[in-house]
PDB file of C-alpha atoms and ligand atoms in Angstrom:
ATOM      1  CA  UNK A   1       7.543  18.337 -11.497  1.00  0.00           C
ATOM      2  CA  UNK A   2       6.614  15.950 -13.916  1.00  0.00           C
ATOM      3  CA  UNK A   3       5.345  16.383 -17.255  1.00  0.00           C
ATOM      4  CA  UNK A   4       1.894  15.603 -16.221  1.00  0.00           C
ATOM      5  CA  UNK A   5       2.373  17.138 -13.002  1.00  0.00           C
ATOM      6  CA  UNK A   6       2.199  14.325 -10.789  1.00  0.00           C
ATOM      7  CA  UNK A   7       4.431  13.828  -7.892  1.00  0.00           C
ATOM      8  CA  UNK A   8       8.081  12.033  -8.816  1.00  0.00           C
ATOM      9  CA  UNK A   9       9.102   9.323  -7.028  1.00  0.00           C
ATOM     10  CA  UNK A  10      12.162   7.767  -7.478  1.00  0.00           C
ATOM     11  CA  UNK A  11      12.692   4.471  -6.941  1.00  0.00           C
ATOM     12  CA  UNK A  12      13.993   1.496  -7.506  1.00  0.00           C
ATOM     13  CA  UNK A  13      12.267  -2.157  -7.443  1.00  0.00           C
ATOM     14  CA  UNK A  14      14.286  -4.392  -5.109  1.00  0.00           C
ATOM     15  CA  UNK A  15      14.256  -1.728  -2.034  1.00  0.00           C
ATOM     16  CA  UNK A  16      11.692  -2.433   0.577  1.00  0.00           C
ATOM     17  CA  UNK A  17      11.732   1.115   1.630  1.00  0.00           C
ATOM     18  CA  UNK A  18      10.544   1.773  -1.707  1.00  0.00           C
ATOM     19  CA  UNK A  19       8.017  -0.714  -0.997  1.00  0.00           C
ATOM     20  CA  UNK A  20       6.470   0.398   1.701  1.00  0.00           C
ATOM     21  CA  UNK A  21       5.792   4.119   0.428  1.00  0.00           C
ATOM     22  CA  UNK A  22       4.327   2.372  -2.713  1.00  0.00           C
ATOM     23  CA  UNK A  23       1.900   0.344  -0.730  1.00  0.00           C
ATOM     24  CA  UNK A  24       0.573   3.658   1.057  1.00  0.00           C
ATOM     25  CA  UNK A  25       0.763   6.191  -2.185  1.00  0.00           C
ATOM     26  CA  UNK A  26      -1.357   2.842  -4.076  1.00  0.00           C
ATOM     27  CA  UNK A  27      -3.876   2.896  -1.130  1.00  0.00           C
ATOM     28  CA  UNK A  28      -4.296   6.559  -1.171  1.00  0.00           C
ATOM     29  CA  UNK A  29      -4.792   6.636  -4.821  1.00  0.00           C
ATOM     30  CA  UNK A  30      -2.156   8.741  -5.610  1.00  0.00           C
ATOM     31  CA  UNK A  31      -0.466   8.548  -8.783  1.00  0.00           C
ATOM     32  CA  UNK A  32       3.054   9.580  -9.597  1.00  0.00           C
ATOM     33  CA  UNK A  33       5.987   9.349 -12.161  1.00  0.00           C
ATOM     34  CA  UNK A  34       7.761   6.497 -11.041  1.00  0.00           C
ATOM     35  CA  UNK A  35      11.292   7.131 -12.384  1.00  0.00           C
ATOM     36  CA  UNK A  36      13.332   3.909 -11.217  1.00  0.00           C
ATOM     37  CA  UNK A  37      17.017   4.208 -10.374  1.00  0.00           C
ATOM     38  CA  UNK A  38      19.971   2.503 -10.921  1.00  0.00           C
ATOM     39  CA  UNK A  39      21.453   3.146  -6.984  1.00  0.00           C
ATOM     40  CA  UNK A  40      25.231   2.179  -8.525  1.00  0.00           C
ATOM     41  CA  UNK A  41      25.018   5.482 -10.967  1.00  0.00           C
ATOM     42  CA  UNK A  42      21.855   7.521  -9.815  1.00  0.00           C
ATOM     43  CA  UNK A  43      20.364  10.607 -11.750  1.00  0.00           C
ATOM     44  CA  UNK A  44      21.911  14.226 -10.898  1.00  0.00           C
ATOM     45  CA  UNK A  45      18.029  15.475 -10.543  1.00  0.00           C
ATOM     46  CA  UNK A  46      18.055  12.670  -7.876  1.00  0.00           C
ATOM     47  CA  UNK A  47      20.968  14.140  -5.889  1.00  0.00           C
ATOM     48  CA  UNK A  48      19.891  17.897  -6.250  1.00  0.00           C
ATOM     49  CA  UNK A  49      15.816  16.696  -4.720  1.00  0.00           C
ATOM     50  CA  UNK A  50      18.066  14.732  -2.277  1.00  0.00           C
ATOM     51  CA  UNK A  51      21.691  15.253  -1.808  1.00  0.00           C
ATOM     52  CA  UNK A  52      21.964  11.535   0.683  1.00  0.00           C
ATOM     53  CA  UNK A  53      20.800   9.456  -2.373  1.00  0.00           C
ATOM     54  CA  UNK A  54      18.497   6.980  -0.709  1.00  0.00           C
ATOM     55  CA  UNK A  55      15.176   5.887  -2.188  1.00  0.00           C
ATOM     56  CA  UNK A  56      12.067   6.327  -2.048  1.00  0.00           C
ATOM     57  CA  UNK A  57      12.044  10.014  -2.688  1.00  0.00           C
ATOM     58  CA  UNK A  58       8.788  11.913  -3.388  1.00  0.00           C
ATOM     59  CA  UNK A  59       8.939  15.524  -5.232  1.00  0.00           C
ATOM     60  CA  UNK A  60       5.399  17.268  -4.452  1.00  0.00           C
ATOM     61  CA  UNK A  61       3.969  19.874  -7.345  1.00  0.00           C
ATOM     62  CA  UNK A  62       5.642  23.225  -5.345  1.00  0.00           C
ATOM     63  CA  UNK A  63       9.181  21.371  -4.723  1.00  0.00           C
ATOM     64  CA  UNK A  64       8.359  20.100  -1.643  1.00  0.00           C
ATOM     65  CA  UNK A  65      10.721  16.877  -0.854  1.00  0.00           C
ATOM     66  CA  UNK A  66       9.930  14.003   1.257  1.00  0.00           C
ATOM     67  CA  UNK A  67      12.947  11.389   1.761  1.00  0.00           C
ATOM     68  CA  UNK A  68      12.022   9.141   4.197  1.00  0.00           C
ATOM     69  CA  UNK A  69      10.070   6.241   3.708  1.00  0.00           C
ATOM     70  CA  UNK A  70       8.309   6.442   6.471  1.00  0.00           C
ATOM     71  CA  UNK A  71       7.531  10.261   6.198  1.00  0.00           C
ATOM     72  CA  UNK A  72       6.178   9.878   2.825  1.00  0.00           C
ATOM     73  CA  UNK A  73       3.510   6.788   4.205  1.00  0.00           C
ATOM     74  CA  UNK A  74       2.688   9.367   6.843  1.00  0.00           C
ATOM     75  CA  UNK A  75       1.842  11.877   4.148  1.00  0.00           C
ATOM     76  CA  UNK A  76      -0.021   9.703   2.085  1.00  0.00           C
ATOM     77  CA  UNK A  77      -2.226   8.003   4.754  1.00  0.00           C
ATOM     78  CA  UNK A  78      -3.103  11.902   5.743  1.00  0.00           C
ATOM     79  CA  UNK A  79      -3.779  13.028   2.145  1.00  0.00           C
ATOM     80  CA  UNK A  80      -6.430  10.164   2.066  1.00  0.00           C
ATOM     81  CA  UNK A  81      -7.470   7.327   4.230  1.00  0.00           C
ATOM     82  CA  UNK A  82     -10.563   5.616   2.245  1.00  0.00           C
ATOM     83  CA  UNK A  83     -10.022   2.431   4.357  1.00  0.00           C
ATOM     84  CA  UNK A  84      -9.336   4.172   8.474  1.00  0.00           C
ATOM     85  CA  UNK A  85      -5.540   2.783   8.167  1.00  0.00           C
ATOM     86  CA  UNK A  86      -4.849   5.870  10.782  1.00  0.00           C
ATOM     87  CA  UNK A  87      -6.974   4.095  13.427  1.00  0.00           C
ATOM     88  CA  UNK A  88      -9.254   6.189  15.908  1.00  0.00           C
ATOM     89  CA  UNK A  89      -7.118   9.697  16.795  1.00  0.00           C
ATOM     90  CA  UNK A  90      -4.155   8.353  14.688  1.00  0.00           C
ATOM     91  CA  UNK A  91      -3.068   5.192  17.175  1.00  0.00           C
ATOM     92  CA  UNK A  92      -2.755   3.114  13.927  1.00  0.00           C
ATOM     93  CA  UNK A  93      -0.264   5.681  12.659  1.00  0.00           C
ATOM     94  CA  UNK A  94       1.529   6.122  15.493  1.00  0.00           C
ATOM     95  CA  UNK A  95       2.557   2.401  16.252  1.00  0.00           C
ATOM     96  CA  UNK A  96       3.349   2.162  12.125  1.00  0.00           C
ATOM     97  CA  UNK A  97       5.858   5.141  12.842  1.00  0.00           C
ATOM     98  CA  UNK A  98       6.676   2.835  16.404  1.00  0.00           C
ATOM     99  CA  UNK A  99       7.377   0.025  13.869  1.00  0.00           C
ATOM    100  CA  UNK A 100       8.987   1.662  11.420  1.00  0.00           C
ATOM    101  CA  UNK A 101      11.718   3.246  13.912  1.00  0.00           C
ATOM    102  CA  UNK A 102      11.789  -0.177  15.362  1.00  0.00           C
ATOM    103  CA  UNK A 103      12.507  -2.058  11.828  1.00  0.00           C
ATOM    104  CA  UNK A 104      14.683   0.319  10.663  1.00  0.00           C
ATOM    105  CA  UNK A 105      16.906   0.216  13.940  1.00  0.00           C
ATOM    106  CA  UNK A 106      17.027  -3.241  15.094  1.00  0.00           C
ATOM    107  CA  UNK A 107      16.111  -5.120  12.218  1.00  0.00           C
ATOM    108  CA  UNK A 108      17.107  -3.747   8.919  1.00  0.00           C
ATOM    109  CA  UNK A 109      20.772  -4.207   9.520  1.00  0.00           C
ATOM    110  CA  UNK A 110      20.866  -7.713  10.707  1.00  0.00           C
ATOM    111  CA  UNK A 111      18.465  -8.596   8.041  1.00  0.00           C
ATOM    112  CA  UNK A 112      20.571  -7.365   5.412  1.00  0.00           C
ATOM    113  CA  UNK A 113      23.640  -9.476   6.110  1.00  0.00           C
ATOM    114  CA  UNK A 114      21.489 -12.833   6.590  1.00  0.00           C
ATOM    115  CA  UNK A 115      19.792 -11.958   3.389  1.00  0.00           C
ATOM    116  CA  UNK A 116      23.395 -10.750   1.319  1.00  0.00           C
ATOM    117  CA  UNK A 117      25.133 -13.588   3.547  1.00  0.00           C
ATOM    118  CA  UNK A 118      27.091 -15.124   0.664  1.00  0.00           C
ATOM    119  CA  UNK A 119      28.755 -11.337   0.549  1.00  0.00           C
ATOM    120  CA  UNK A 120      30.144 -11.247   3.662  1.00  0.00           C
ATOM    121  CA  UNK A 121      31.828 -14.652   4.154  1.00  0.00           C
ATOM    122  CA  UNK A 122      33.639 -13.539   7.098  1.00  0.00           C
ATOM    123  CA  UNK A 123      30.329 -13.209   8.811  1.00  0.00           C
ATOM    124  CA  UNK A 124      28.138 -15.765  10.729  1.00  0.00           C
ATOM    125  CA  UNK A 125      24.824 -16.298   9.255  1.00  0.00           C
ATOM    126  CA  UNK A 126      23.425 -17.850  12.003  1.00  0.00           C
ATOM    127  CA  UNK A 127      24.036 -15.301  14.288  1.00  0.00           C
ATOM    128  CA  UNK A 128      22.719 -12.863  12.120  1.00  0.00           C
ATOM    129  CA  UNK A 129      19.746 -14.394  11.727  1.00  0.00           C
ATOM    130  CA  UNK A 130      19.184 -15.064  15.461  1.00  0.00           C
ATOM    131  CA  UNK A 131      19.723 -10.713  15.617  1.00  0.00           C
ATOM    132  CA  UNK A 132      16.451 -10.592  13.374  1.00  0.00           C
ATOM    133  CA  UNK A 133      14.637 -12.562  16.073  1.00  0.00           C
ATOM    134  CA  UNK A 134      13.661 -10.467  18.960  1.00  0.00           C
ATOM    135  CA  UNK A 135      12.244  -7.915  16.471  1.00  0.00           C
ATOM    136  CA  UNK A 136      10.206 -10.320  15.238  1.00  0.00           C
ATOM    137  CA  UNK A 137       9.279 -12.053  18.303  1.00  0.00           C
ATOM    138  CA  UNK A 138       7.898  -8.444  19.376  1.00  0.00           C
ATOM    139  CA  UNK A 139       5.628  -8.997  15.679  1.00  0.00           C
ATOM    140  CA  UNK A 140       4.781 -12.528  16.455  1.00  0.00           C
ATOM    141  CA  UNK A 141       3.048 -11.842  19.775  1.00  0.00           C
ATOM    142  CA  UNK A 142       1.335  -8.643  18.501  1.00  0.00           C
ATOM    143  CA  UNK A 143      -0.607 -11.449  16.138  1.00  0.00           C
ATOM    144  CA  UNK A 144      -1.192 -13.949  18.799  1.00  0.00           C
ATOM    145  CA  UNK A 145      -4.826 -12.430  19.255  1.00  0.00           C
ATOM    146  CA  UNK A 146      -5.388  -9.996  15.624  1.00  0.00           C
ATOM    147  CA  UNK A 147      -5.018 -10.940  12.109  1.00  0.00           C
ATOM    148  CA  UNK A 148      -2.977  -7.638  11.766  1.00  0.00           C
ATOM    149  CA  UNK A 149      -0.566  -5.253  13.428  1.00  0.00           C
ATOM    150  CA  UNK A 150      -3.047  -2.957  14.584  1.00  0.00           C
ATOM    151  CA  UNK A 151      -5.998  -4.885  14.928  1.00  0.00           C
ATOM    152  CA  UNK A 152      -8.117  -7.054  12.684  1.00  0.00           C
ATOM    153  CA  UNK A 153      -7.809  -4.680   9.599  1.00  0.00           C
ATOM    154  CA  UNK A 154      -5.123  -3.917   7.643  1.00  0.00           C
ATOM    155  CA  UNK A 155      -3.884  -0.488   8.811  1.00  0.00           C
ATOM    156  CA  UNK A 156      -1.023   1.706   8.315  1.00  0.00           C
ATOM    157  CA  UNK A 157       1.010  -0.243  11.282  1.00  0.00           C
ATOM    158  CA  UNK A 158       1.521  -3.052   8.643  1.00  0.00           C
ATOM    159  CA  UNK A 159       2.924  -1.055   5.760  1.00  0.00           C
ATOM    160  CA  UNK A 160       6.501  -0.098   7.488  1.00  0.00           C
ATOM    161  CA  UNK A 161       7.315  -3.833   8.501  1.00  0.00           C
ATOM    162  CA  UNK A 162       5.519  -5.663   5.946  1.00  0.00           C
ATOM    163  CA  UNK A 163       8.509  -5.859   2.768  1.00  0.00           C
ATOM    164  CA  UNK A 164      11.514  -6.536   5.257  1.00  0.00           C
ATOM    165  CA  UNK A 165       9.432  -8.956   6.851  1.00  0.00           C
ATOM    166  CA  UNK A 166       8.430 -10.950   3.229  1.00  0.00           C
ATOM    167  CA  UNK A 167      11.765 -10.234   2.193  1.00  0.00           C
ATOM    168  CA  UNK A 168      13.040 -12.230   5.701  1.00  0.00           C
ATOM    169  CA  UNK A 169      10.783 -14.778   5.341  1.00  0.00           C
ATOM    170  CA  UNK A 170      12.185 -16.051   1.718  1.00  0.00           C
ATOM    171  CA  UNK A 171      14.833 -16.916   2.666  1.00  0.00           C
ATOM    172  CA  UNK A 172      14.030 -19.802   4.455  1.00  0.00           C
ATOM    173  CA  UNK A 173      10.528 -20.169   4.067  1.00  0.00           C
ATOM    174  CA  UNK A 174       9.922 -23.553   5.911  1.00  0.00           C
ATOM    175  CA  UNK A 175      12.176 -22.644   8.696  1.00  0.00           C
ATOM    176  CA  UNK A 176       9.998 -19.538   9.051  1.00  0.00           C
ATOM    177  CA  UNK A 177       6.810 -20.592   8.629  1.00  0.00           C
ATOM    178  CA  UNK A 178       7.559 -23.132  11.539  1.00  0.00           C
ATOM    179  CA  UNK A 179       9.356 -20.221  13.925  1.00  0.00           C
ATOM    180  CA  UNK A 180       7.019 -17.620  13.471  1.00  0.00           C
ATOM    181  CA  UNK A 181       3.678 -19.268  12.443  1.00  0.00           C
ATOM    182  CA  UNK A 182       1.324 -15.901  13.030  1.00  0.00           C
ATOM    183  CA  UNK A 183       3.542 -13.712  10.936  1.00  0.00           C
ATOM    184  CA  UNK A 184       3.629 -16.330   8.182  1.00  0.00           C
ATOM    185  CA  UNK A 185       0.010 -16.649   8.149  1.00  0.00           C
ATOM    186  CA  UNK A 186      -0.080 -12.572   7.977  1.00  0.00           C
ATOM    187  CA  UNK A 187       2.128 -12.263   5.354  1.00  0.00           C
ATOM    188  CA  UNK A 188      -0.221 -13.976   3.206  1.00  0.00           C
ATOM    189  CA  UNK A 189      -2.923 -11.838   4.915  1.00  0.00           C
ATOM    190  CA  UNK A 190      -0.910  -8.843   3.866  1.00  0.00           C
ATOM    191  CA  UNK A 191       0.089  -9.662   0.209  1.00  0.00           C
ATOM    192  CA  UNK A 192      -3.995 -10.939  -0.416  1.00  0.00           C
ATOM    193  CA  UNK A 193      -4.783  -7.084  -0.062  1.00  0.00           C
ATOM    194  CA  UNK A 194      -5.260  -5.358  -3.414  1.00  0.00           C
ATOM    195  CA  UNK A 195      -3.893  -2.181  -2.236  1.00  0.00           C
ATOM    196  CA  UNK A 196      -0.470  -4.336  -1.779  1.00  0.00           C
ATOM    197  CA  UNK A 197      -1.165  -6.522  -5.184  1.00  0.00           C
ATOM    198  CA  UNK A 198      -1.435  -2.878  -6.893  1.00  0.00           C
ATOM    199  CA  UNK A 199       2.776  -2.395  -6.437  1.00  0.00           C
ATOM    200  CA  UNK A 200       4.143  -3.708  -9.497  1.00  0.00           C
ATOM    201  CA  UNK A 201       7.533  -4.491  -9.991  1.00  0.00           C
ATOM    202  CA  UNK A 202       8.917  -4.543 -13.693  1.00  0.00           C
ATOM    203  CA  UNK A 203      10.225  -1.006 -14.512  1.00  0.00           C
ATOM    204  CA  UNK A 204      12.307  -0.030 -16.987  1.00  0.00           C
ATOM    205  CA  UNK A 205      15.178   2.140 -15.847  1.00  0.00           C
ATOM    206  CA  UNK A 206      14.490   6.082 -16.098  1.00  0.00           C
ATOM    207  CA  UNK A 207      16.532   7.177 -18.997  1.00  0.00           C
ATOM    208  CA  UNK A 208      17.918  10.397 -17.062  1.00  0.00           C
ATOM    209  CA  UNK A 209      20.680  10.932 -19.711  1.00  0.00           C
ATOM    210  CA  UNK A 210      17.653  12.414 -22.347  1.00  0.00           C
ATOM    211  CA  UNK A 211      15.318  13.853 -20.119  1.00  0.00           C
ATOM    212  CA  UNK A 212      17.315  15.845 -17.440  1.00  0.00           C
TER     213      UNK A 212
HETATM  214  N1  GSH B   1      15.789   5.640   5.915  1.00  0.00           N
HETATM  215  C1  GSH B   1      15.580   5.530   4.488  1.00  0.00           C
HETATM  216  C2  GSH B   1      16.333   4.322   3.984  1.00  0.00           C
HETATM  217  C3  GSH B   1      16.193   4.132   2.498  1.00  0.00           C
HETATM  218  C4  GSH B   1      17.324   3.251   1.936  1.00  0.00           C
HETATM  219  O1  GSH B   1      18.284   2.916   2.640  1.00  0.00           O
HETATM  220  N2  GSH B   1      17.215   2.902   0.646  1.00  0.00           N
HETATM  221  C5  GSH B   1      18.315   2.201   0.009  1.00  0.00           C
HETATM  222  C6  GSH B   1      17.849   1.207  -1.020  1.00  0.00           C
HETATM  223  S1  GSH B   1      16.895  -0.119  -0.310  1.00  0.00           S
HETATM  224  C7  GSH B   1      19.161   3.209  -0.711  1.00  0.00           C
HETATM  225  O2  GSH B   1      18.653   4.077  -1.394  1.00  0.00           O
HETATM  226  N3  GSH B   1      20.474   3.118  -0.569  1.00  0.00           N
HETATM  227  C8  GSH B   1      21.375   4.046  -1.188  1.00  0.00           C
HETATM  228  C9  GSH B   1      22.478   3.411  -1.901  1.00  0.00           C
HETATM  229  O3  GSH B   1      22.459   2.185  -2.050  1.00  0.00           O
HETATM  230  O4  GSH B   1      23.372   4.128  -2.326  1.00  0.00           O
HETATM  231  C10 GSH B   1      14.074   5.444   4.207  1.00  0.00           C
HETATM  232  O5  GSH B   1      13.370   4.863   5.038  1.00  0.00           O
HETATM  233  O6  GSH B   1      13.618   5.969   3.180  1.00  0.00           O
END
């Protein structure tokens, strides 16, 4: 645990995964350590919590470890949901984790090379980026008649897809905004929320080599 006994996370500011946890521990109101991680030389403490070395990983007061994105939104949403983002008998929760498997699956490797395309030369972008479609195709019809995945409120089920979908949509914004109108429209819907304006972005590397 933490000096103040919060909850560690560790972290680091570029992942989306990261992102997404953020967004539900912010909404929840639940502070931690942030300790952000350098992924090309990460902290021994980091490895014993969680010997695969993937962020976001939450630490709990009593050692328990979470190290899945998606688990630790789950746990958040359940320690407290001010706002209903689990929907009536959990249905919002259960299409975020529907969404999140989905993202994670057929999305977040495709995205990856279109994104990082000038590192693999030997790869086609285009076809890359036509991989990403049908996932999001699946997102653009869900908005055709709600402002948001689950609804019209902001629930849980936009949290998982929400930072690889801004993240996508950067890239080639125009393009974007023309292909998949709804979810370009909901993006903006989705960043406008204070419980997503709350993630900040500017930390200072954890300085593991003094403090263990
Ligand atoms: N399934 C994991 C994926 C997390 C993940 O892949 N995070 C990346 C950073 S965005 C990572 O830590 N990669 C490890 C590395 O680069 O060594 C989750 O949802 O938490």
């Amino acid at each position: 645990m933490s000096p103040k006994n919060l909850p560690i996370l560790y972290a680091n500011d570029s992942c989306p995964y990261v992102f997404r946890a953020r967004i539900a521990l912010a909404y929840a109101g639940i502070d931690v350590e942030h300790r952000e991680v350098d992924l090309e030389n990460k902290p021994p403490a980091m490895l014993r919590a969680s010997p695969k070395g993937t962020v976001p990983i939450l630490v709990l007061s009593g050692g328990t470890v979470i190290d899945e994105s998606w688990e630790i939104i789950r746990w958040a949403v359940r320690q407290n949901d001010p706002e209903a983002w689990r929907g009536a008998n959990d249905a919002a929760l259960d299409l975020a984790e529907e969404l999140a498997n989905r993202n994670d699956s057929e999305f977040g490797e495709p995205s990856m090379y279109y994104k990082f395309s000038s590192d693999y030369p030997d790869r086609d972008r285009r076809q890359d980026r036509n991989d990403c479609e049908p996932f999001l195709d699946g997102l653009e019809s869900r908005l055709a008649t709600q402002a948001f995945m689950y609804g019209d409120a902001l629930s849980a089920a936009d949290v998982p897809v929400y930072p690889a979908v801004a993240g996508f949509a950067k890239i080639e914004p125009a393009w974007f905004a023309d292909r998949f109108p709804n979810l370009d429209a909901w993006l903006k819907r989705v960043a406008a929320s204070p419980h997503v304006q709350r993630v900040d972005f500017d930390h200072e590397p954890w300085r593991f080599e003094q403090t263990g």
